[in-house]
Coordinates of C-alpha atoms and ligand atoms in Angstrom, one line a residue:
X1 CA 1.4 20.6 -0.4
X2 CA 3.0 17.1 0.4
X3 CA 0.4 15.5 -1.8
X4 CA 1.2 17.9 -4.8
X5 CA 4.5 17.5 -4.4
X6 CA 4.4 13.4 -4.4
X7 CA 2.2 13.8 -7.8
X8 CA 4.6 15.7 -9.5
X9 CA 7.6 13.7 -8.2
X10 CA 5.8 10.7 -9.4
X11 CA 5.5 11.8 -13.1
X12 CA 9.2 12.3 -13.2
X13 CA 11.2 9.5 -14.9
X14 CA 14.0 9.7 -12.2
X15 CA 11.8 9.8 -9.6
X16 CA 10.5 6.3 -10.7
X17 CA 13.8 5.2 -11.5
X18 CA 14.9 5.8 -8.0
X19 CA 11.5 4.7 -6.5
X20 CA 12.2 1.2 -8.6
X21 CA 15.7 0.9 -7.5
X22 CA 14.9 1.5 -3.6
X23 CA 14.4 -2.1 -2.5
X24 CA 11.7 -1.3 0.2
X25 CA 9.8 1.3 -1.7
X26 CA 9.6 -0.6 -4.5
X27 CA 8.3 -3.8 -2.3
X28 CA 5.9 -1.2 -0.8
X29 CA 4.7 0.5 -4.1
X30 CA 4.3 -3.4 -5.6
X31 CA 1.7 -3.8 -3.3
X32 CA -0.7 -1.5 -5.2
X33 CA 0.2 -2.2 -8.9
X34 CA 0.2 -5.4 -11.2
X35 CA 3.7 -4.2 -12.6
X36 CA 5.3 -2.5 -15.8
X37 CA 3.9 -4.6 -18.2
X38 CA 0.8 -6.7 -19.2
X39 CA 2.5 -9.7 -18.4
X40 CA 3.0 -8.9 -14.9
X41 CA -0.5 -7.5 -14.5
X42 CA -1.9 -10.9 -15.8
X43 CA 0.2 -12.5 -13.4
X44 CA -1.4 -10.5 -10.3
X45 CA -4.9 -11.2 -11.7
X46 CA -3.8 -14.8 -12.0
X47 CA -3.0 -14.6 -8.3
X48 CA -6.0 -12.4 -7.3
X49 CA -8.3 -14.9 -8.9
X50 CA -6.6 -17.8 -7.2
X51 CA -7.5 -16.1 -3.7
X52 CA -11.4 -15.7 -5.2
X53 CA -11.2 -12.0 -6.2
X54 CA -12.2 -11.0 -9.8
X55 CA -10.0 -8.4 -11.5
X56 CA -10.2 -5.3 -13.6
X57 CA -6.8 -4.4 -15.4
X58 CA -5.8 -0.9 -16.2
X59 CA -3.0 0.2 -18.4
X60 CA -2.5 3.4 -16.0
X61 CA -2.2 7.0 -17.0
X62 CA -4.4 10.0 -18.2
X63 CA -4.2 13.1 -20.4
X64 CA -2.1 11.8 -23.2
X65 CA -1.2 14.3 -25.6
X66 CA 1.0 11.9 -28.1
X67 CA -1.0 10.2 -30.9
X68 CA 1.5 7.1 -30.7
X69 CA 1.1 7.0 -26.8
X70 CA -2.5 7.1 -27.2
X71 CA -2.5 4.4 -29.9
X72 CA -0.3 2.5 -27.5
X73 CA -2.5 2.8 -25.0
X74 CA -5.6 1.4 -27.0
X75 CA -3.5 -1.5 -28.3
X76 CA -2.6 -2.4 -24.5
X77 CA -6.3 -2.6 -23.9
X78 CA -7.0 -4.9 -26.7
X79 CA -4.1 -7.2 -26.0
X80 CA -5.2 -7.3 -22.5
X81 CA -8.7 -8.4 -23.6
X82 CA -7.2 -10.9 -25.7
X83 CA -4.8 -12.6 -23.4
X84 CA -7.8 -12.4 -20.5
X85 CA -9.6 -14.5 -23.0
X86 CA -6.6 -17.0 -23.5
X87 CA -5.9 -17.6 -19.9
X88 CA -9.3 -17.8 -19.0
X89 CA -8.8 -15.2 -16.4
X90 CA -12.1 -13.7 -14.6
X91 CA -11.1 -10.1 -15.4
X92 CA -11.9 -7.4 -17.3
X93 CA -10.1 -3.8 -18.6
X94 CA -10.9 -0.5 -17.2
X95 CA -9.8 2.4 -19.5
X96 CA -9.7 6.1 -19.3
X97 CA -10.6 8.1 -22.2
X98 CA -8.1 10.8 -21.7
X99 CA -5.4 7.9 -22.1
X100 CA -6.8 7.1 -25.5
X101 CA -6.8 10.3 -26.8
X102 CA -9.7 12.4 -25.8
X103 CA -7.7 15.3 -25.2
X104 CA -6.0 15.1 -28.9
X105 CA -9.5 14.6 -30.7
X106 CA -12.8 13.4 -29.3
X107 CA -13.5 11.6 -32.5
X108 CA -10.2 9.9 -32.7
X109 CA -11.0 8.7 -29.3
X110 CA -14.1 7.5 -30.3
X111 CA -12.7 5.7 -33.1
X112 CA -10.2 4.1 -30.8
X113 CA -12.7 3.0 -28.3
X114 CA -14.8 1.5 -30.9
X115 CA -12.0 -0.6 -31.9
X116 CA -11.3 -1.6 -28.3
X117 CA -15.2 -2.6 -28.1
X118 CA -14.9 -4.5 -31.0
X119 CA -12.3 -6.6 -29.6
X120 CA -14.1 -6.9 -26.4
X121 CA -17.3 -8.3 -28.2
X122 CA -15.1 -10.6 -30.2
X123 CA -13.3 -12.1 -27.2
X124 CA -16.4 -11.9 -25.0
X125 CA -14.9 -9.4 -22.9
X126 CA -16.1 -6.1 -20.9
X127 CA -14.7 -2.6 -20.7
X128 CA -15.4 0.0 -18.1
X129 CA -15.0 3.4 -18.9
X130 CA -13.6 5.0 -15.8
X131 CA -14.8 8.6 -15.1
X132 CA -12.6 11.5 -14.9
X133 CA -12.4 15.5 -13.9
X134 CA -15.8 17.1 -14.0
X135 CA -15.0 18.5 -17.5
X136 CA -15.0 15.5 -19.2
X137 CA -18.2 14.0 -17.6
X138 CA -20.7 15.1 -20.4
X139 CA -18.6 14.2 -23.2
X140 CA -17.9 10.7 -21.4
X141 CA -21.5 10.1 -20.9
X142 CA -22.4 11.0 -24.7
X143 CA -19.5 8.6 -25.8
X144 CA -20.6 5.7 -23.5
X145 CA -24.1 6.0 -24.6
X146 CA -23.4 5.9 -28.0
X147 CA -21.1 2.8 -27.5
X148 CA -23.8 1.2 -25.4
X149 CA -26.3 1.3 -28.1
X150 CA -23.7 -0.1 -30.4
X151 CA -22.1 -2.9 -28.1
X152 CA -24.6 -3.3 -25.4
X153 CA -24.2 -3.6 -21.4
X154 CA -22.3 -7.1 -21.5
X155 CA -19.4 -5.3 -23.5
X156 CA -19.3 -1.6 -22.0
X157 CA -20.2 -0.1 -18.8
X158 CA -19.5 3.4 -17.0
X159 CA -18.4 4.8 -13.8
X160 CA -20.5 7.6 -11.9
X161 CA -19.4 9.8 -9.2
X162 CA -21.5 10.7 -6.2
X163 CA -19.3 13.8 -5.3
X164 CA -20.5 15.6 -8.2
X165 CA -22.8 18.8 -7.3
X166 CA -24.9 19.1 -10.1
X167 CA -25.0 15.6 -11.9
X168 CA -27.4 13.7 -9.5
X169 CA -29.5 13.1 -12.7
X170 CA -26.8 10.9 -14.6
X171 CA -27.6 8.3 -12.1
X172 CA -31.3 8.2 -13.3
X173 CA -30.4 8.7 -16.9
X174 CA -28.1 5.6 -16.8
X175 CA -30.4 3.4 -14.8
X176 CA -33.4 4.2 -17.2
X177 CA -30.6 2.8 -20.0
X178 CA -30.0 -0.2 -17.9
X179 CA -26.2 0.7 -17.9
X180 CA -23.7 -1.4 -16.2
X181 CA -22.5 1.2 -13.6
X182 CA -19.6 1.4 -11.1
X183 CA -20.4 3.8 -8.3
X184 CA -17.7 5.8 -6.8
X185 CA -17.3 8.8 -4.3
X186 CA -15.2 10.6 -6.8
X187 CA -11.4 10.9 -6.7
X188 CA -10.1 14.2 -8.2
X189 CA -9.5 17.6 -6.7
X190 CA -12.3 19.8 -8.0
X191 CA -13.4 23.2 -7.4
X192 CA -16.2 23.4 -4.5
X193 CA -18.6 24.8 -7.2
X194 CA -18.4 21.4 -8.7
X195 CA -17.9 18.7 -6.2
X196 CA -19.2 18.2 -2.5
X197 CA -16.0 18.7 -0.3
X198 CA -17.0 17.7 3.0
X199 CA -16.7 14.0 4.0
X200 CA -20.3 14.3 5.5
X201 CA -21.8 15.4 2.4
X202 CA -19.9 13.0 0.0
X203 CA -20.9 10.1 2.2
X204 CA -24.5 11.1 2.1
X205 CA -24.4 11.6 -1.5
X206 CA -22.7 8.1 -2.0
X207 CA -25.1 6.3 0.5
X208 CA -28.2 7.8 -1.4
X209 CA -26.9 6.7 -4.8
X210 CA -25.8 3.1 -3.4
X211 CA -29.5 2.8 -2.4
X212 CA -30.7 4.1 -5.9
X213 CA -28.2 1.7 -7.8
X214 CA -29.3 -1.7 -5.8
X215 CA -32.8 -0.8 -6.3
X216 CA -32.6 -0.3 -9.8
X217 CA -29.1 -1.3 -11.3
X218 CA -28.0 -4.0 -13.8
X219 CA -24.7 -5.8 -12.7
X220 CA -23.9 -2.8 -10.0
X221 CA -20.9 -2.7 -8.7
X222 CA -19.9 -0.5 -5.6
X223 CA -16.3 0.8 -5.4
X224 CA -15.1 1.9 -1.6
X225 CA -12.7 0.8 1.1
X226 CA -14.9 2.8 3.4
X227 CA -16.4 0.0 5.9
X228 CA -19.4 2.5 6.9
X229 CA -20.3 2.6 3.0
X230 CA -20.0 -1.1 2.9
X231 CA -22.2 -1.8 5.8
X232 CA -24.6 0.3 4.8
X233 CA -24.7 -1.3 1.1
X234 CA -25.0 -4.8 3.0
X235 CA -27.7 -3.4 5.0
X236 CA -29.7 -1.9 1.9
X237 CA -29.0 -5.3 0.1
X238 CA -30.6 -7.1 3.0
X239 CA -33.4 -4.6 3.4
X240 CA -34.2 -5.0 -0.6
X241 CA -34.2 -8.9 -0.3
X242 CA -31.2 -9.1 -2.8
X243 CA -28.9 -11.8 -2.6
X244 CA -25.2 -11.1 -2.3
X245 CA -24.6 -12.1 -5.9
X246 CA -26.7 -9.3 -6.7
X247 CA -23.8 -7.0 -6.7
X248 CA -20.3 -6.8 -6.5
X249 CA -17.9 -4.3 -4.5
X250 CA -14.8 -3.0 -6.1
X251 CA -11.5 -2.2 -4.3
X252 CA -8.0 -1.0 -5.4
X253 CA -5.5 -3.7 -5.7
X254 CA -3.2 -4.0 -2.3
X255 CA -5.7 -1.7 -0.3
X256 CA -7.2 -3.3 2.4
X257 CA -6.4 -6.7 1.5
X258 CA -8.1 -8.0 4.7
X259 CA -11.0 -6.4 3.9
X260 CA -11.4 -8.1 0.8
X261 CA -10.8 -11.3 2.3
X262 CA -13.6 -10.7 4.7
X263 CA -16.0 -9.9 2.3
X264 CA -15.1 -12.7 0.5
X265 CA -15.6 -15.1 3.4
X266 CA -19.0 -13.2 3.8
X267 CA -20.3 -14.5 0.6
X268 CA -19.9 -11.2 -1.3
X269 CA -18.4 -10.7 -4.9
X270 CA -15.1 -8.9 -4.8
X271 CA -13.1 -7.2 -7.9
X272 CA -9.9 -5.7 -7.6
X273 CA -8.8 -2.7 -9.9
X274 CA -5.2 -3.6 -11.0
X275 CA -3.3 -0.9 -12.6
X276 CA 0.0 -1.4 -14.4
X277 CA 2.3 0.0 -17.1
X278 CA 5.1 2.9 -17.2
X279 CA 3.1 5.3 -15.6
X280 CA 2.4 3.3 -12.6
X281 CA 4.4 5.2 -9.9
X282 CA 1.6 8.0 -9.9
X283 CA -0.8 5.5 -8.7
X284 CA 1.4 3.7 -6.1
X285 CA 2.4 7.0 -4.5
X286 CA -1.1 8.0 -3.8
X287 CA -1.9 4.7 -2.1
X288 CA 1.5 4.8 -0.2
X289 CA 0.5 8.2 0.7
X290 CA -2.8 6.7 2.5
X291 CA -0.9 3.6 4.2
X292 CA -0.5 3.6 8.1
X293 CA 2.1 6.1 9.3
X294 CA 4.8 3.6 10.3
X295 CA 5.1 2.0 6.9
X296 CA 5.2 5.8 5.3
X297 CA 7.7 6.8 7.7
X298 CA 10.0 3.9 6.3
X299 CA 9.0 4.9 2.9
X300 CA 10.3 8.3 3.3
X301 CA 13.5 7.4 5.2
X302 CA 14.1 5.3 2.3
X303 CA 14.1 8.2 -0.1
X304 CA 16.3 10.3 2.5
X305 CA 13.3 12.7 2.5
X306 CA 13.3 12.8 6.5
Ligands
FDA401 P1 -12.8 6.9 1.9 O1 -11.9 7.8 0.8 O2 -13.5 7.8 2.7 O3 -11.6 6.0 2.3 C1 -11.9 5.0 3.0 C2 -10.7 4.3 3.7 O4 -9.8 3.7 2.6 C3 -9.7 5.4 4.2 O5 -9.0 4.5 5.5 C4 -8.8 5.8 3.0 O6 -7.3 5.9 3.8 C5 -8.7 4.1 2.5 N1 -8.3 4.4 1.1 C6 -9.0 4.9 0.1 N2 -8.1 5.1 -0.9 C7 -7.3 4.6 -1.1 C8 -5.8 4.5 -1.5 N3 -5.7 4.7 -2.8 N4 -4.8 3.6 -1.1 C9 -4.6 3.2 0.3 N5 -5.9 3.6 1.3 C10 -6.9 4.0 0.8 N6 -12.8 7.5 -8.9 C11 -13.1 8.3 -9.8 O7 -13.4 9.7 -9.8 N7 -13.2 7.7 -11.2 C12 -13.4 6.5 -11.2 O8 -13.7 6.2 -12.5 C13 -12.8 5.4 -10.1 N8 -12.7 4.3 -10.2 C14 -12.3 3.7 -8.9 C15 -12.1 2.2 -9.1 C16 -12.4 1.6 -8.0 C17 -12.1 -0.1 -8.1 C18 -12.0 2.4 -6.8 C19 -11.9 1.4 -5.5 C20 -12.2 3.6 -6.8 C21 -12.3 4.1 -8.0 N9 -12.3 5.9 -7.9 C22 -12.7 6.6 -8.9 C23 -11.7 6.3 -6.8 C24 -12.9 6.9 -5.8 O9 -13.5 7.8 -6.6 C25 -12.4 7.2 -4.4 O10 -11.4 8.3 -4.8 C26 -11.6 6.3 -3.7 O11 -12.0 4.9 -3.5 C27 -11.7 6.7 -2.1 O12 -12.7 6.7 -1.7 P2 -13.3 5.3 -0.6 O13 -14.8 5.3 -1.2 O14 -12.3 4.1 -0.4 O15 -13.5 6.1 0.6

């Protein structure tokens, strides 16, 4: 209920303005986002790189139904690729297909993606396609496979979600194609018919997939803040006799920075996902929701919600 209300609020322009003009909230929210524009996101990436973290930049938002907005999102991705190259940053780009027009017209979206990937190929960059709700999975896989055939693994990769009930075969399908995969638990509210709901079931599926990915994956990425899953990954890596450079951990910008630093100190590769852009408040509110109670109380007081 609170979560739903927070998500609805976060999409309102007046709420975003209120958040941004409330110093303590702005400060707290700012921990989780790169800023409102590409220049701020690049600065965040520069800072992260200086601390030893690789990054991936995401012009935040999804389900765009306006052609100009979808066009603008594609342009953002291309601008990011060019600037990453110009600045020599250790960064790539993550995109959501519904941000660049999948809900408008799949063929148009594919055209947009092709332009982005041509730019990535021309700048030596890499684009990861985020995975969205379950009803987009099959289309996303098909689009990805076509792009992988055209541009290769060094230019485009995909995300696989372990919480999906009926799609365990997708990982094998992509491993057979030697695709570059980011593995996640899965982040959307979905019907129980589509996804595992209990933490135990999701964690078991995630652990199973981590092992499959480490065993056969090309440049595998495990995206999680779950310390048990991280410990499992390291145990599997040691059991398989792999080096720590054989895979990377990925985490959200500003989430568990202590853990990110600890993994770096242990010789792991860590990449953080930096959302930026006008729709950043939705993401920041989602993260604020999960930070410790003390800080959240200060957040609510500053908004006069309690
Ligand atoms: P879990 O949910 O068990 O959380 C472990 C710990 O981390 C908990 O203490 C929790 O509170 C904390 N935590 C987790 N998320 C937090 C947050 N946002 N803010 C503050 N604390 C947080 N999903 C998807 O469906 N498609 C995608 O493309 C992606 N892409 C993606 C990229 C990257 C880099 C990451 C890290 C995650 C994603 N996800 C995603 C989201 C993913 O599916 C999952 O929902 C989150 O990572 C949370 O799950 P954990 O594995 O962290 O475990």
